[in-house]
Every structure is written in structure tokens, then in C-alpha cells.
PDB file of N, CA and C in Angstrom:
ATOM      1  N   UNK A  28     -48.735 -30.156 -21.741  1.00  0.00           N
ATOM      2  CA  UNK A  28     -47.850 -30.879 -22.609  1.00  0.00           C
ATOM      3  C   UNK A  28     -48.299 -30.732 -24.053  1.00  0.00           C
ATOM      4  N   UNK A  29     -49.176 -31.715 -24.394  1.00  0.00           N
ATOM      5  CA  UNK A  29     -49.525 -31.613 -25.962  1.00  0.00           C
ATOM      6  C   UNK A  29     -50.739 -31.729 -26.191  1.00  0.00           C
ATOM      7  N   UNK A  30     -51.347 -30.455 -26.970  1.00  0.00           N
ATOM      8  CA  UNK A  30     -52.823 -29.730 -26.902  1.00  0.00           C
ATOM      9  C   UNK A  30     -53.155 -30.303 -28.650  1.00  0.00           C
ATOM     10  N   UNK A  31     -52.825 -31.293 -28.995  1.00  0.00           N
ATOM     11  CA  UNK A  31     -53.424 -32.041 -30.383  1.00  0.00           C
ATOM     12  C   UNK A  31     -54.786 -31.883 -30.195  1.00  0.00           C
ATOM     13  N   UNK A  32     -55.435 -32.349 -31.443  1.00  0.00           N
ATOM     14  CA  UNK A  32     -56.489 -32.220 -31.528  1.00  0.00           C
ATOM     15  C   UNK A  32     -57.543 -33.120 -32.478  1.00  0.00           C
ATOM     16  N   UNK A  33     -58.013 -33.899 -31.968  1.00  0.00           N
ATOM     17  CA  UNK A  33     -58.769 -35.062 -33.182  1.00  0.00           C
ATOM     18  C   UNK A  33     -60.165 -35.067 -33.763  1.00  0.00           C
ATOM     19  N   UNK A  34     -60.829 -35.967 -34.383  1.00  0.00           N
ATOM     20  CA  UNK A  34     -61.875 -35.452 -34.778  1.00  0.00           C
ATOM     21  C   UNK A  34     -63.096 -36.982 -33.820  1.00  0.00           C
ATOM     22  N   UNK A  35     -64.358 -36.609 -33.619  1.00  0.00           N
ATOM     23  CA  UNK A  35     -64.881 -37.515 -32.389  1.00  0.00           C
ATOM     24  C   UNK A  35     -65.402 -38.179 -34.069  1.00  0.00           C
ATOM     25  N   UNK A  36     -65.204 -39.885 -33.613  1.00  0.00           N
ATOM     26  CA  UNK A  36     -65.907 -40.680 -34.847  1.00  0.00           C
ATOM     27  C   UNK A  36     -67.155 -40.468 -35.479  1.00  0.00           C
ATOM     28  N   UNK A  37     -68.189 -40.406 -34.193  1.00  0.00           N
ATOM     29  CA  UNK A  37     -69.017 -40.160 -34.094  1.00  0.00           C
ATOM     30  C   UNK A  37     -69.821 -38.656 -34.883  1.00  0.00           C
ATOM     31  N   UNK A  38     -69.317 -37.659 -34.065  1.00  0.00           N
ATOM     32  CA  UNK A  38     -70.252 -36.285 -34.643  1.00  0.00           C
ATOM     33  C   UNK A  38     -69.026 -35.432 -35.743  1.00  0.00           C
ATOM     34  N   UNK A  39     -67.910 -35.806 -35.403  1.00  0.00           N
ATOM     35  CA  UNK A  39     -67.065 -35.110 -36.190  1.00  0.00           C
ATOM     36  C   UNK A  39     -66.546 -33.894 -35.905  1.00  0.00           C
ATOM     37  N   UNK A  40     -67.154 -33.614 -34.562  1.00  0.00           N
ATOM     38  CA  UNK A  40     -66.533 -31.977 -33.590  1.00  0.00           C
ATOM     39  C   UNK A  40     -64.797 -33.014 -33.143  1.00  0.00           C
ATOM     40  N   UNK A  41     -64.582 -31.559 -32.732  1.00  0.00           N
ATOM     41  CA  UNK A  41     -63.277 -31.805 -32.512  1.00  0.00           C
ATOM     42  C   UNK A  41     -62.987 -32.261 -30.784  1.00  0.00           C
ATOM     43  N   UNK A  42     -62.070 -32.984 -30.904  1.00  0.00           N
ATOM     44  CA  UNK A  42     -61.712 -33.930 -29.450  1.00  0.00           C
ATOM     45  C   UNK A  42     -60.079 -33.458 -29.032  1.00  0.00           C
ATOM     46  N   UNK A  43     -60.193 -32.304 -27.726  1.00  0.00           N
ATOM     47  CA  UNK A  43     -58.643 -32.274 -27.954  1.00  0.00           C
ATOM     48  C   UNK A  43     -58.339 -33.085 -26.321  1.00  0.00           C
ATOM     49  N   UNK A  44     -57.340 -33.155 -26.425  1.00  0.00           N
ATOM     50  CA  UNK A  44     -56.397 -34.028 -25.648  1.00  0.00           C
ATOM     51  C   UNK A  44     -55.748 -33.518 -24.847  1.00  0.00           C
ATOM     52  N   UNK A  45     -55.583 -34.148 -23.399  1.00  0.00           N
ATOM     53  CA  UNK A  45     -55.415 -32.716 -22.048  1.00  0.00           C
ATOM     54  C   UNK A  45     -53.936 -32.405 -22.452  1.00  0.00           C
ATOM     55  N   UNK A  46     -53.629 -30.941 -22.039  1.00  0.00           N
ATOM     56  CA  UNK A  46     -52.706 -30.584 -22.518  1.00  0.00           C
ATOM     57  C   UNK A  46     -51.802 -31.022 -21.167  1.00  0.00           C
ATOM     58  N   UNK A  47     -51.742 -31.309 -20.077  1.00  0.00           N
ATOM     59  CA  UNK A  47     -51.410 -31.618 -18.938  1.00  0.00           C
ATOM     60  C   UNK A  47     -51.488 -33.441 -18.785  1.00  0.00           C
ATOM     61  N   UNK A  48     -50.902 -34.404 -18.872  1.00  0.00           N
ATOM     62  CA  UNK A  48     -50.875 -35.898 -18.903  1.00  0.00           C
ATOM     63  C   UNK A  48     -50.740 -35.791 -17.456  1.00  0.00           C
ATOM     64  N   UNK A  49     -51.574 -36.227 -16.373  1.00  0.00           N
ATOM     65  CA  UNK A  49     -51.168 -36.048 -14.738  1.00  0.00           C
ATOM     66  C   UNK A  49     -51.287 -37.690 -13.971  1.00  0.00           C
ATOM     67  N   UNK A  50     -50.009 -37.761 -13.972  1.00  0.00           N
ATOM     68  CA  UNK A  50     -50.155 -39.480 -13.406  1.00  0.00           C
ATOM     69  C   UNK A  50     -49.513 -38.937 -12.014  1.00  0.00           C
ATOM     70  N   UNK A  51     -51.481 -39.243 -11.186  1.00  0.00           N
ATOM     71  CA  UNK A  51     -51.473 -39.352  -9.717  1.00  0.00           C
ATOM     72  C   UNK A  51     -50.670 -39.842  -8.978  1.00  0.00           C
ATOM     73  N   UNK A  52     -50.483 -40.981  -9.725  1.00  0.00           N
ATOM     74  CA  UNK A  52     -49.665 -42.172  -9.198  1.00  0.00           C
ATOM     75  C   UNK A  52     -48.414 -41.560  -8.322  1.00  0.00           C
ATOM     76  N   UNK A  53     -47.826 -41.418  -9.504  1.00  0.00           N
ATOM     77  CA  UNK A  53     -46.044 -40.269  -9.745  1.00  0.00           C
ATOM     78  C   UNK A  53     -45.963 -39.379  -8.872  1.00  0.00           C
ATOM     79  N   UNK A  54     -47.210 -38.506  -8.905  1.00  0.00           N
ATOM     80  CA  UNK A  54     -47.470 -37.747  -8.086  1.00  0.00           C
ATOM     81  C   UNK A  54     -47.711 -37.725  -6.722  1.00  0.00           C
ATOM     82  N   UNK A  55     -48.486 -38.601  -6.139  1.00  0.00           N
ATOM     83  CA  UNK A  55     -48.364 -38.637  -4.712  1.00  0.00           C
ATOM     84  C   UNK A  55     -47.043 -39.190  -4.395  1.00  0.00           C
ATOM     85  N   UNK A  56     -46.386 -40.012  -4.903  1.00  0.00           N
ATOM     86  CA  UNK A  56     -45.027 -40.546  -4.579  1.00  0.00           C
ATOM     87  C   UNK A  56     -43.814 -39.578  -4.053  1.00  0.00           C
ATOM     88  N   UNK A  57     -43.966 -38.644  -5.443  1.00  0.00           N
ATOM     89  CA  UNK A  57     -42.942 -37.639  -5.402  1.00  0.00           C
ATOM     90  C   UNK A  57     -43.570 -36.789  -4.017  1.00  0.00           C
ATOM     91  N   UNK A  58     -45.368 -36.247  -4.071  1.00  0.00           N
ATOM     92  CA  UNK A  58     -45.069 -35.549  -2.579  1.00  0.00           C
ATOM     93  C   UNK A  58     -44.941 -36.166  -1.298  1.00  0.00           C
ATOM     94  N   UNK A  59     -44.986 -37.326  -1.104  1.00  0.00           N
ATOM     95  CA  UNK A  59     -44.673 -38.351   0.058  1.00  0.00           C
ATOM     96  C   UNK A  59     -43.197 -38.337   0.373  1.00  0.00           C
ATOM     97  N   UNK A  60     -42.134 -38.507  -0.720  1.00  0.00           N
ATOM     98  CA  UNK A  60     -41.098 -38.441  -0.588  1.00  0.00           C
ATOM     99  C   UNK A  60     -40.614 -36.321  -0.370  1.00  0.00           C
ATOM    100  N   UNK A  61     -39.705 -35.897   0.741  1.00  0.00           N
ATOM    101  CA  UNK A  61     -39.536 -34.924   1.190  1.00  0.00           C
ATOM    102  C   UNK A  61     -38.658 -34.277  -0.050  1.00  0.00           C
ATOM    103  N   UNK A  62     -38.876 -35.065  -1.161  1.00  0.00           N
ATOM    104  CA  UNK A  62     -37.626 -34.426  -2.760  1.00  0.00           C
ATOM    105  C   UNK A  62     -38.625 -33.599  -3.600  1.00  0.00           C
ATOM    106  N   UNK A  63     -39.369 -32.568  -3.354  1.00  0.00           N
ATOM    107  CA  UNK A  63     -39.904 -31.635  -4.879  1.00  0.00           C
ATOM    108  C   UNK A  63     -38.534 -31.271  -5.009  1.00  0.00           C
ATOM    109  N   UNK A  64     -38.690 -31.543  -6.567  1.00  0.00           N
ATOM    110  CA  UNK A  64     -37.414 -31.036  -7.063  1.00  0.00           C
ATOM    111  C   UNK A  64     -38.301 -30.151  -8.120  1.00  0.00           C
ATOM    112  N   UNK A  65     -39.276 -29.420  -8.299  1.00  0.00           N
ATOM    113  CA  UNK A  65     -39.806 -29.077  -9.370  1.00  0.00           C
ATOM    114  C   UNK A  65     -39.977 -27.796  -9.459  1.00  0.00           C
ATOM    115  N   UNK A  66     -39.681 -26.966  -9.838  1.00  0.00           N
ATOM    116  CA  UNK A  66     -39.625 -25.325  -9.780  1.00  0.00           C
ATOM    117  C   UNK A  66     -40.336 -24.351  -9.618  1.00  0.00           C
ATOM    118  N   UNK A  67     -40.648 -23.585  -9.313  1.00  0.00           N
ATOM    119  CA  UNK A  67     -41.938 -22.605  -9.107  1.00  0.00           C
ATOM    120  C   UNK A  67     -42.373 -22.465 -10.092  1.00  0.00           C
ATOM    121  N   UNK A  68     -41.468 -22.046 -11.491  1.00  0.00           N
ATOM    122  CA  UNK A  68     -42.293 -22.076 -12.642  1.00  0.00           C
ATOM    123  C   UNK A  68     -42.857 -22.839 -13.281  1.00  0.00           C
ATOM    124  N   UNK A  69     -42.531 -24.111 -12.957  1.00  0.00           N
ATOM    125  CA  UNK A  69     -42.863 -25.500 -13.789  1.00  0.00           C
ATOM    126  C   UNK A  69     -44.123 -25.737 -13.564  1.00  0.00           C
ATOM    127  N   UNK A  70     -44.407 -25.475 -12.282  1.00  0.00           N
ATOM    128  CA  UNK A  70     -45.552 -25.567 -11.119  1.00  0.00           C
ATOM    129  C   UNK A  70     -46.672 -24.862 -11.433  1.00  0.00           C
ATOM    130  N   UNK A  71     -46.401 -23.441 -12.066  1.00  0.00           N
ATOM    131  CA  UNK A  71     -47.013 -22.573 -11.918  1.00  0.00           C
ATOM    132  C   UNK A  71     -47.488 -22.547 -13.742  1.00  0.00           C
ATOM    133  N   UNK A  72     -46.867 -22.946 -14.669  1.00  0.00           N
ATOM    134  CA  UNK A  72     -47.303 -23.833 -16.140  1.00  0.00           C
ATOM    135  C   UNK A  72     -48.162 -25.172 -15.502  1.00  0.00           C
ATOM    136  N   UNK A  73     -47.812 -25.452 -15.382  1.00  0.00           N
ATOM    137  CA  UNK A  73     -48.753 -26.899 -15.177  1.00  0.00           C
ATOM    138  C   UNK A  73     -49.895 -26.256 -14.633  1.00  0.00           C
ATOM    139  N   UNK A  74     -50.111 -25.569 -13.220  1.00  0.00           N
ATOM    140  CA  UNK A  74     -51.335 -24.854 -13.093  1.00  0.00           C
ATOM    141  C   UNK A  74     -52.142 -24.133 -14.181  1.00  0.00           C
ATOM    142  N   UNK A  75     -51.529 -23.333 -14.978  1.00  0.00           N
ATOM    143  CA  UNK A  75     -52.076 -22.388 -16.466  1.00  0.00           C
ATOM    144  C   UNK A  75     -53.025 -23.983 -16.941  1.00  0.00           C
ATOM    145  N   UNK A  76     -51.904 -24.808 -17.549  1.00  0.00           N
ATOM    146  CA  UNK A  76     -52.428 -25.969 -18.652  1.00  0.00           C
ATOM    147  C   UNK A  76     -53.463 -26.735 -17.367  1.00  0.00           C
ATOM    148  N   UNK A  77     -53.668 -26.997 -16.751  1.00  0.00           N
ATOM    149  CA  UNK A  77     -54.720 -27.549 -15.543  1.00  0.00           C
ATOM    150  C   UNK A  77     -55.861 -26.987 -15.921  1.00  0.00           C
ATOM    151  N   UNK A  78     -55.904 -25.387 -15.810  1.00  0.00           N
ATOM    152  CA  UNK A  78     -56.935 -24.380 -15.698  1.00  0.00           C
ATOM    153  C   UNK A  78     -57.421 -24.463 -17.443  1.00  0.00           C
ATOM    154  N   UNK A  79     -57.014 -24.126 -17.881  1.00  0.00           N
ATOM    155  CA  UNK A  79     -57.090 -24.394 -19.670  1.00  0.00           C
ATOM    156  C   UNK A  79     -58.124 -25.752 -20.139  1.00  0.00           C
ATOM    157  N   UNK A  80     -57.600 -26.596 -19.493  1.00  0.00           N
ATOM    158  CA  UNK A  80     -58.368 -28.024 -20.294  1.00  0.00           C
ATOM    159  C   UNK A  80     -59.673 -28.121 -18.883  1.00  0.00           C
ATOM    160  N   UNK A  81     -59.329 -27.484 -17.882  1.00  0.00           N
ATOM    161  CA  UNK A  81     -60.380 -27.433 -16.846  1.00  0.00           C
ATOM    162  C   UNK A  81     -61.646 -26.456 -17.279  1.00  0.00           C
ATOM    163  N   UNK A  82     -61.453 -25.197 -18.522  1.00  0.00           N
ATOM    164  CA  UNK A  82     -62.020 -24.484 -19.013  1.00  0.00           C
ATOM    165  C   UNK A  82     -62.285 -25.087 -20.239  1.00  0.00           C
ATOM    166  N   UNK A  83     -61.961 -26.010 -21.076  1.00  0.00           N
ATOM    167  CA  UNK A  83     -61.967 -26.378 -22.423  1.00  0.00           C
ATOM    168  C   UNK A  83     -63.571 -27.626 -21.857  1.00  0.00           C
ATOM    169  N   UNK A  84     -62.994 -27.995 -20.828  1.00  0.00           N
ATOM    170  CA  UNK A  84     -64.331 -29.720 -20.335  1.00  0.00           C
ATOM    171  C   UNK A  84     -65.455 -28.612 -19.855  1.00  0.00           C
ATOM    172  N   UNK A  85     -65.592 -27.559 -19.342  1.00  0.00           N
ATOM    173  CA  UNK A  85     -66.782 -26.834 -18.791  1.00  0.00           C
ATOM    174  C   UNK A  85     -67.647 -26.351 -20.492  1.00  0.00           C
ATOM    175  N   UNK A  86     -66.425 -25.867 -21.166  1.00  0.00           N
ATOM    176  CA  UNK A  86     -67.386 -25.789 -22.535  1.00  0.00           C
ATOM    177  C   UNK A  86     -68.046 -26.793 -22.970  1.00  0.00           C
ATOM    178  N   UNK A  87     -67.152 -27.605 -23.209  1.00  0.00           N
ATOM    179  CA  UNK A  87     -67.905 -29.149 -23.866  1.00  0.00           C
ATOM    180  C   UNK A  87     -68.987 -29.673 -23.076  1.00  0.00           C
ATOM    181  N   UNK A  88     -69.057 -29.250 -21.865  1.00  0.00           N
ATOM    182  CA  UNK A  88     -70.098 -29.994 -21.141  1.00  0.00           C
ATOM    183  C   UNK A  88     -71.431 -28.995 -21.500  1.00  0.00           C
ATOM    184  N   UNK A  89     -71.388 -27.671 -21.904  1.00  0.00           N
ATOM    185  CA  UNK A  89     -72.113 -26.422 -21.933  1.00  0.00           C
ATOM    186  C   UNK A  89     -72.765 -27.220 -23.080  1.00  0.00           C
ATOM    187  N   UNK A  90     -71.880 -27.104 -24.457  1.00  0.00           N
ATOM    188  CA  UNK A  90     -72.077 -27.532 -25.917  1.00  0.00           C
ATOM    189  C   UNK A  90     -73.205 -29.485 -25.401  1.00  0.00           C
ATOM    190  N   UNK A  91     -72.631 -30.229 -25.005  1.00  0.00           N
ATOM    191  CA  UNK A  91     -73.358 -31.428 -24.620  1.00  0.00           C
ATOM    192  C   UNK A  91     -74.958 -30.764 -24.006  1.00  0.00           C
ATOM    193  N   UNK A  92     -74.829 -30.044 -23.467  1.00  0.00           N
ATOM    194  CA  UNK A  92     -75.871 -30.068 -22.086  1.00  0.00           C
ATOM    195  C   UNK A  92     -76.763 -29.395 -23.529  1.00  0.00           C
ATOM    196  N   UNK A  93     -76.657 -28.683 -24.488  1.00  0.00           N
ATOM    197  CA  UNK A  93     -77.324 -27.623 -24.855  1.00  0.00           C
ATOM    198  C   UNK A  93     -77.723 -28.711 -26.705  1.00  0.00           C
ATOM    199  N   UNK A  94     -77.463 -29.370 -26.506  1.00  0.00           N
ATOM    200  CA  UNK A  94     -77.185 -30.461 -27.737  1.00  0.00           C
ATOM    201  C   UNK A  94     -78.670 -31.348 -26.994  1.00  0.00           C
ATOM    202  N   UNK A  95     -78.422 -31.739 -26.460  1.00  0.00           N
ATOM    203  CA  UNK A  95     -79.066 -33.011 -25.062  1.00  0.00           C
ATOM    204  C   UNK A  95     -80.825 -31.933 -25.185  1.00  0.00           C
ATOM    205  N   UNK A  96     -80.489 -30.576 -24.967  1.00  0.00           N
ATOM    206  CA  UNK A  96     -81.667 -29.737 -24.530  1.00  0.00           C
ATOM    207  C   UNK A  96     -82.349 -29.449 -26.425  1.00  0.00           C
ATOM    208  N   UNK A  97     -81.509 -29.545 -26.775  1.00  0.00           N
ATOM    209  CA  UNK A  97     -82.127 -29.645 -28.194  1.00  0.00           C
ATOM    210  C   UNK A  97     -82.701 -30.629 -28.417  1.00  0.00           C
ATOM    211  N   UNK A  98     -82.312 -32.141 -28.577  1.00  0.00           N
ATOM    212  CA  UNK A  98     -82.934 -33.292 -29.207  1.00  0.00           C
ATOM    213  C   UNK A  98     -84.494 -33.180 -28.027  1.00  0.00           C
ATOM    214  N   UNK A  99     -83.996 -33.118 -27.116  1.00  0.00           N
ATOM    215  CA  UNK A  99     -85.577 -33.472 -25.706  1.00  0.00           C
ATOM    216  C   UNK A  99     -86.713 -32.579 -26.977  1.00  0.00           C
ATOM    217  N   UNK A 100     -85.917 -31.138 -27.186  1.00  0.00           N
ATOM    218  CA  UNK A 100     -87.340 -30.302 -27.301  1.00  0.00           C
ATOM    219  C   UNK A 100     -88.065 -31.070 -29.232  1.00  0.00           C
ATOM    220  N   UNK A 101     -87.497 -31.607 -29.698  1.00  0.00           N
ATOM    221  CA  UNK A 101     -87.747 -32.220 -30.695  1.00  0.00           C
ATOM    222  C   UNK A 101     -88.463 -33.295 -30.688  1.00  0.00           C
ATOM    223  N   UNK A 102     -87.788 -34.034 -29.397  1.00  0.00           N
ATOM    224  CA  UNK A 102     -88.665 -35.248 -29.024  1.00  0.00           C
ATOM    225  C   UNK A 102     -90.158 -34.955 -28.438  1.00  0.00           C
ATOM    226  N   UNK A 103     -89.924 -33.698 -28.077  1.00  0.00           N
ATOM    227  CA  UNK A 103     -91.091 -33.030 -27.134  1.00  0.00           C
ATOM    228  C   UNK A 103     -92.337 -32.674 -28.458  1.00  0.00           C
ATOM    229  N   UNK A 104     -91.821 -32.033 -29.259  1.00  0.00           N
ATOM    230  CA  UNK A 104     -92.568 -31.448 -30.460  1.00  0.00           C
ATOM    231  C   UNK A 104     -93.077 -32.413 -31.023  1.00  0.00           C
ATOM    232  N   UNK A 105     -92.589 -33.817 -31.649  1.00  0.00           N
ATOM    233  CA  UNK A 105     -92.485 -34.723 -32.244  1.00  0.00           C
ATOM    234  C   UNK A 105     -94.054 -35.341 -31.424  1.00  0.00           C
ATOM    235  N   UNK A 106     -94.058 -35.571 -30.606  1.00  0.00           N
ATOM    236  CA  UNK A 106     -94.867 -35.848 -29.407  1.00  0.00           C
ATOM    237  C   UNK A 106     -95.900 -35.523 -29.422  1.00  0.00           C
ATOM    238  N   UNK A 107     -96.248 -34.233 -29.220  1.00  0.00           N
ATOM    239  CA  UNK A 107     -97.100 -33.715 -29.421  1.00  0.00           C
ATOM    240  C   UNK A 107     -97.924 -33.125 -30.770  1.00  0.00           C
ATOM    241  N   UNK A 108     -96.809 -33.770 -31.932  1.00  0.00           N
ATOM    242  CA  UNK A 108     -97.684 -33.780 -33.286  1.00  0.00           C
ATOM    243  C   UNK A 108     -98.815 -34.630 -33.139  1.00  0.00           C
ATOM    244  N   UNK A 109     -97.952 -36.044 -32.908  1.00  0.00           N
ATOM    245  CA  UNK A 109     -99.723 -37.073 -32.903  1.00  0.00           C
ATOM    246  C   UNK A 109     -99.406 -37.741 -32.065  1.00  0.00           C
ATOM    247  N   UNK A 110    -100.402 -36.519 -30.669  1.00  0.00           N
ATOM    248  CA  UNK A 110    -101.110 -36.695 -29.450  1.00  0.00           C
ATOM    249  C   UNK A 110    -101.409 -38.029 -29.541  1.00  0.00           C
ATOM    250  N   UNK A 111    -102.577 -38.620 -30.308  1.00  0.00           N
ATOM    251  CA  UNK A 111    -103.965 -39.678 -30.133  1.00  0.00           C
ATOM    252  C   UNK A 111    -102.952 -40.816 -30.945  1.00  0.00           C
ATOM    253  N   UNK A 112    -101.883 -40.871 -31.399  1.00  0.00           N
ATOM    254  CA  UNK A 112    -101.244 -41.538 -32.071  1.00  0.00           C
ATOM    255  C   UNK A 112    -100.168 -43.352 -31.269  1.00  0.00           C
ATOM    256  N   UNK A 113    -100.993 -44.321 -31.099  1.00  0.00           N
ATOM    257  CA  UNK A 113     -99.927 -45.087 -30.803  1.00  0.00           C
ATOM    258  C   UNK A 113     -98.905 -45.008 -31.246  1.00  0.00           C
ATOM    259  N   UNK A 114     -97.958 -45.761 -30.058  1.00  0.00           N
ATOM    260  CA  UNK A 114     -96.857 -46.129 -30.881  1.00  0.00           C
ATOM    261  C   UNK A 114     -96.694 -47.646 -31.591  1.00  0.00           C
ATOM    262  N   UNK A 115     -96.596 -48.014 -32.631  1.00  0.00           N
ATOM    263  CA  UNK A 115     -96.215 -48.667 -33.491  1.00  0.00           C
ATOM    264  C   UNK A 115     -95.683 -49.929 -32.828  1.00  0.00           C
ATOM    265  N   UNK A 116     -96.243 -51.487 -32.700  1.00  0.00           N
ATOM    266  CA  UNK A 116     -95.953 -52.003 -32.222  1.00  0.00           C
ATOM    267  C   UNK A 116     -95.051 -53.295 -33.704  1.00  0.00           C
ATOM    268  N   UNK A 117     -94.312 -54.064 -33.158  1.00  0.00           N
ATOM    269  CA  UNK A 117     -94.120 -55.069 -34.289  1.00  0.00           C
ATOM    270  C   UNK A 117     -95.137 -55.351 -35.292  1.00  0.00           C
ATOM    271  N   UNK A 118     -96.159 -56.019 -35.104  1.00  0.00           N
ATOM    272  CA  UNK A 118     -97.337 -56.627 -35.598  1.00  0.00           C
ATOM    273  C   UNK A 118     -97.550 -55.556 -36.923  1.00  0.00           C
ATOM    274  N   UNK A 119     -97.731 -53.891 -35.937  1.00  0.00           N
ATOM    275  CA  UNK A 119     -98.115 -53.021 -36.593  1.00  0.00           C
ATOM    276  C   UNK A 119     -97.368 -53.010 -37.619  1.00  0.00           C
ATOM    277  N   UNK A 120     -96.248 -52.998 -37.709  1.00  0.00           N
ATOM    278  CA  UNK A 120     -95.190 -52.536 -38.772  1.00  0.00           C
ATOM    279  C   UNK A 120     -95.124 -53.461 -39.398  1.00  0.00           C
ATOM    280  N   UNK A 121     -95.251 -55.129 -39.289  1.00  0.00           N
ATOM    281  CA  UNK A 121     -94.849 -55.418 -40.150  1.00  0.00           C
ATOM    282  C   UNK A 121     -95.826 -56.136 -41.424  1.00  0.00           C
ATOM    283  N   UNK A 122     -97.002 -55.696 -40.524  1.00  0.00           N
ATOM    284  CA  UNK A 122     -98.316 -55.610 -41.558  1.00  0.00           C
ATOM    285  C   UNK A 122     -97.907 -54.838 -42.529  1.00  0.00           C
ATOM    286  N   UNK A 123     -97.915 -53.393 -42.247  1.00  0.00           N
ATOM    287  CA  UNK A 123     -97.315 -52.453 -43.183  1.00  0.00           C
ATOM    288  C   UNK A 123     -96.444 -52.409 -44.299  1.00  0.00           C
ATOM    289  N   UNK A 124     -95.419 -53.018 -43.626  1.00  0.00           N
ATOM    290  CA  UNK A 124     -94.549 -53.982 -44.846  1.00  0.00           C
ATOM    291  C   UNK A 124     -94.653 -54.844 -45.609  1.00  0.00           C
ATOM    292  N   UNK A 125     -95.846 -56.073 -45.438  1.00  0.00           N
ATOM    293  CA  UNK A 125     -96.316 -56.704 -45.811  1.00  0.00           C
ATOM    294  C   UNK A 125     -97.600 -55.919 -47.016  1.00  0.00           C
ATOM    295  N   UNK A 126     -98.308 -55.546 -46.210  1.00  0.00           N
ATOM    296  CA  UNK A 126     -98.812 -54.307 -47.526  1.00  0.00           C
ATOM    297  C   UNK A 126     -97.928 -54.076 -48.473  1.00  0.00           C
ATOM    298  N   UNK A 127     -96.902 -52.600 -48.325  1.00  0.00           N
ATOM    299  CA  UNK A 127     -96.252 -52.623 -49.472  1.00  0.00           C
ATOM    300  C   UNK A 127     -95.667 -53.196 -50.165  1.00  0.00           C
ATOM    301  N   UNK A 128     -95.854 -54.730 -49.751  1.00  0.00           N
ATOM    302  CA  UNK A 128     -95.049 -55.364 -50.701  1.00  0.00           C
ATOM    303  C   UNK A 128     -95.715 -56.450 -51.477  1.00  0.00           C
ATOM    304  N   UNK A 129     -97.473 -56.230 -51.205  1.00  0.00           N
ATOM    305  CA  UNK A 129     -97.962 -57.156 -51.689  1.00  0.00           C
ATOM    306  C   UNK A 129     -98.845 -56.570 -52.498  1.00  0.00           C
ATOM    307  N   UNK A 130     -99.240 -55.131 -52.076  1.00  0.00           N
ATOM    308  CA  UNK A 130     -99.790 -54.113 -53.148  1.00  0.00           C
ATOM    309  C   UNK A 130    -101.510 -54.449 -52.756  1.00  0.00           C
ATOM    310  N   UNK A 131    -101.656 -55.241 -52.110  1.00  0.00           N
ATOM    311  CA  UNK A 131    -103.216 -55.437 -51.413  1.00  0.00           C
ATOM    312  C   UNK A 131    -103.907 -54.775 -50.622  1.00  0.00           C
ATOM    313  N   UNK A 132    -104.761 -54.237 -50.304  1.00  0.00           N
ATOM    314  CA  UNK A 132    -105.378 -53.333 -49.452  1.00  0.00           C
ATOM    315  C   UNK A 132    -106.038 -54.111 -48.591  1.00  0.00           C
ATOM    316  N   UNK A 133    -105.387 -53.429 -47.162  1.00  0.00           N
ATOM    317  CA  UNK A 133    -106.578 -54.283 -45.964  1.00  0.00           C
ATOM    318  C   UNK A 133    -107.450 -53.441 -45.649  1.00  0.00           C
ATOM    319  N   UNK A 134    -108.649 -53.609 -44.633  1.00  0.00           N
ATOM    320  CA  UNK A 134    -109.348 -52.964 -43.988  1.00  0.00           C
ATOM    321  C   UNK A 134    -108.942 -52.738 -42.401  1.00  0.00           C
ATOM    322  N   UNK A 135    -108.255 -54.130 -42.131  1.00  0.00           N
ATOM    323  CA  UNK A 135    -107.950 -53.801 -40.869  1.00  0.00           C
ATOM    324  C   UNK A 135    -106.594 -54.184 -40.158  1.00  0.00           C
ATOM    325  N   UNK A 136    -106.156 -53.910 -39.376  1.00  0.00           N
ATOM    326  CA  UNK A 136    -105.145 -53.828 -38.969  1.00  0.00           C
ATOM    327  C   UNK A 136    -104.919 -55.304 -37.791  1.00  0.00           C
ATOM    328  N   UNK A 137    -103.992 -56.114 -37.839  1.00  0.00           N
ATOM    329  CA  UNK A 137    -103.674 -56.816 -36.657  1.00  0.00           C
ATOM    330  C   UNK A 137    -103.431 -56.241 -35.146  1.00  0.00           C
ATOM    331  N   UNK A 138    -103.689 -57.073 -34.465  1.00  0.00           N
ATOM    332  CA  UNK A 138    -103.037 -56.609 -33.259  1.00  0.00           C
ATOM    333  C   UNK A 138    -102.087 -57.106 -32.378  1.00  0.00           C
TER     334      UNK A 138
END
């Protein structure tokens, strides 16, 4: 039907919209009832646009999966900058803040 195309709020890639609207619903009804009234060709478009947005979600999932495998290896790198390095608990940080904003030097750190 209609292959528009929007922008995701979020990252700003593009979000398109199935070109096929398929209400199951409608659908099992009509094949329950012994009436296809729907044409070989109609049938056989709707299959094309099926296959299309069925090929458009395998990319996006490629592009996600390979996005997902990027941030890990960053998080991974990140990580292994500082090995021996806690992580930063409240207390920690907001000593820190408290420092810069009082311009005093401690020796030691809370816990």
C-alpha cells in the first residue's frame, strides 16, 4: 500500500512503514468464508510488497545487530582502559563535586 517514510525521534535514521497494512482479523474471515473474491494478481502484489518490507526488517535488524556489536566493543575497550579502576560509587562522586566546588584539597577519599 503506502511505503512513506519517517524519521526515528530518537537516532534520526529513517523509519518506513509496511507497505502492505495486513489485518489478520479480515483476513481469516474472508478465508473461512468460501468468497475469495481477490484476483491472482492482487494476490500475487501483495506477495511482492510482503517480501519487500520482509527484506527491508532483515536489514534493519542486520544495521541494529551491527550498531548493538559496536557499542559492546567500546564498552569492552572502555573496560579495559582502567582494569584496577572502581567504579564510582555516590559518596565517590559527590565528594568530587564537593571538591570542585569548594576549591579545597583532600587527602582522602570517603567511603
Amino acid at each position: 500500500m503506502s511505503s512513506d517514510s519517517s524519521l526515528c525521534s530518537r537516532c534520526k535514521s529513517f523509519l518506513r512503514s509496511p507497505r502492505l497494512n495486513i489485518d489478520l482479523e479480515a483476513l481469516y474471515t474472508k478465508l473461512r468464508s468460501n468468497l475469495v473474491l481477490q484476483k491472482p494478481q492482487e494476490v500475487d502484489e501483495q506477495i511482492v510488497l510482503c517480501d519487500e518490507d520482509y527484506r527491508d526488517y532483515e536489514l534493519e535488524i542486520i544495521r541494529l545487530q551491527s550498531q548493538i556489536l559496536f557499542i559492546r566493543e567500546q564498552q569492552e575497550q572502555l573496560k579495559h582502559s582502567f582494569p584496577n579502576s572502581p567504579p564510582l560509587a555516590p559518596k565517590h562522586v559527590t565528594h568530587h563535586v564537593m571538591f570542585q566546588k569548594s576549591g579545597k584539597r583532600s587527602s582522602t577519599l570517603t567511603s
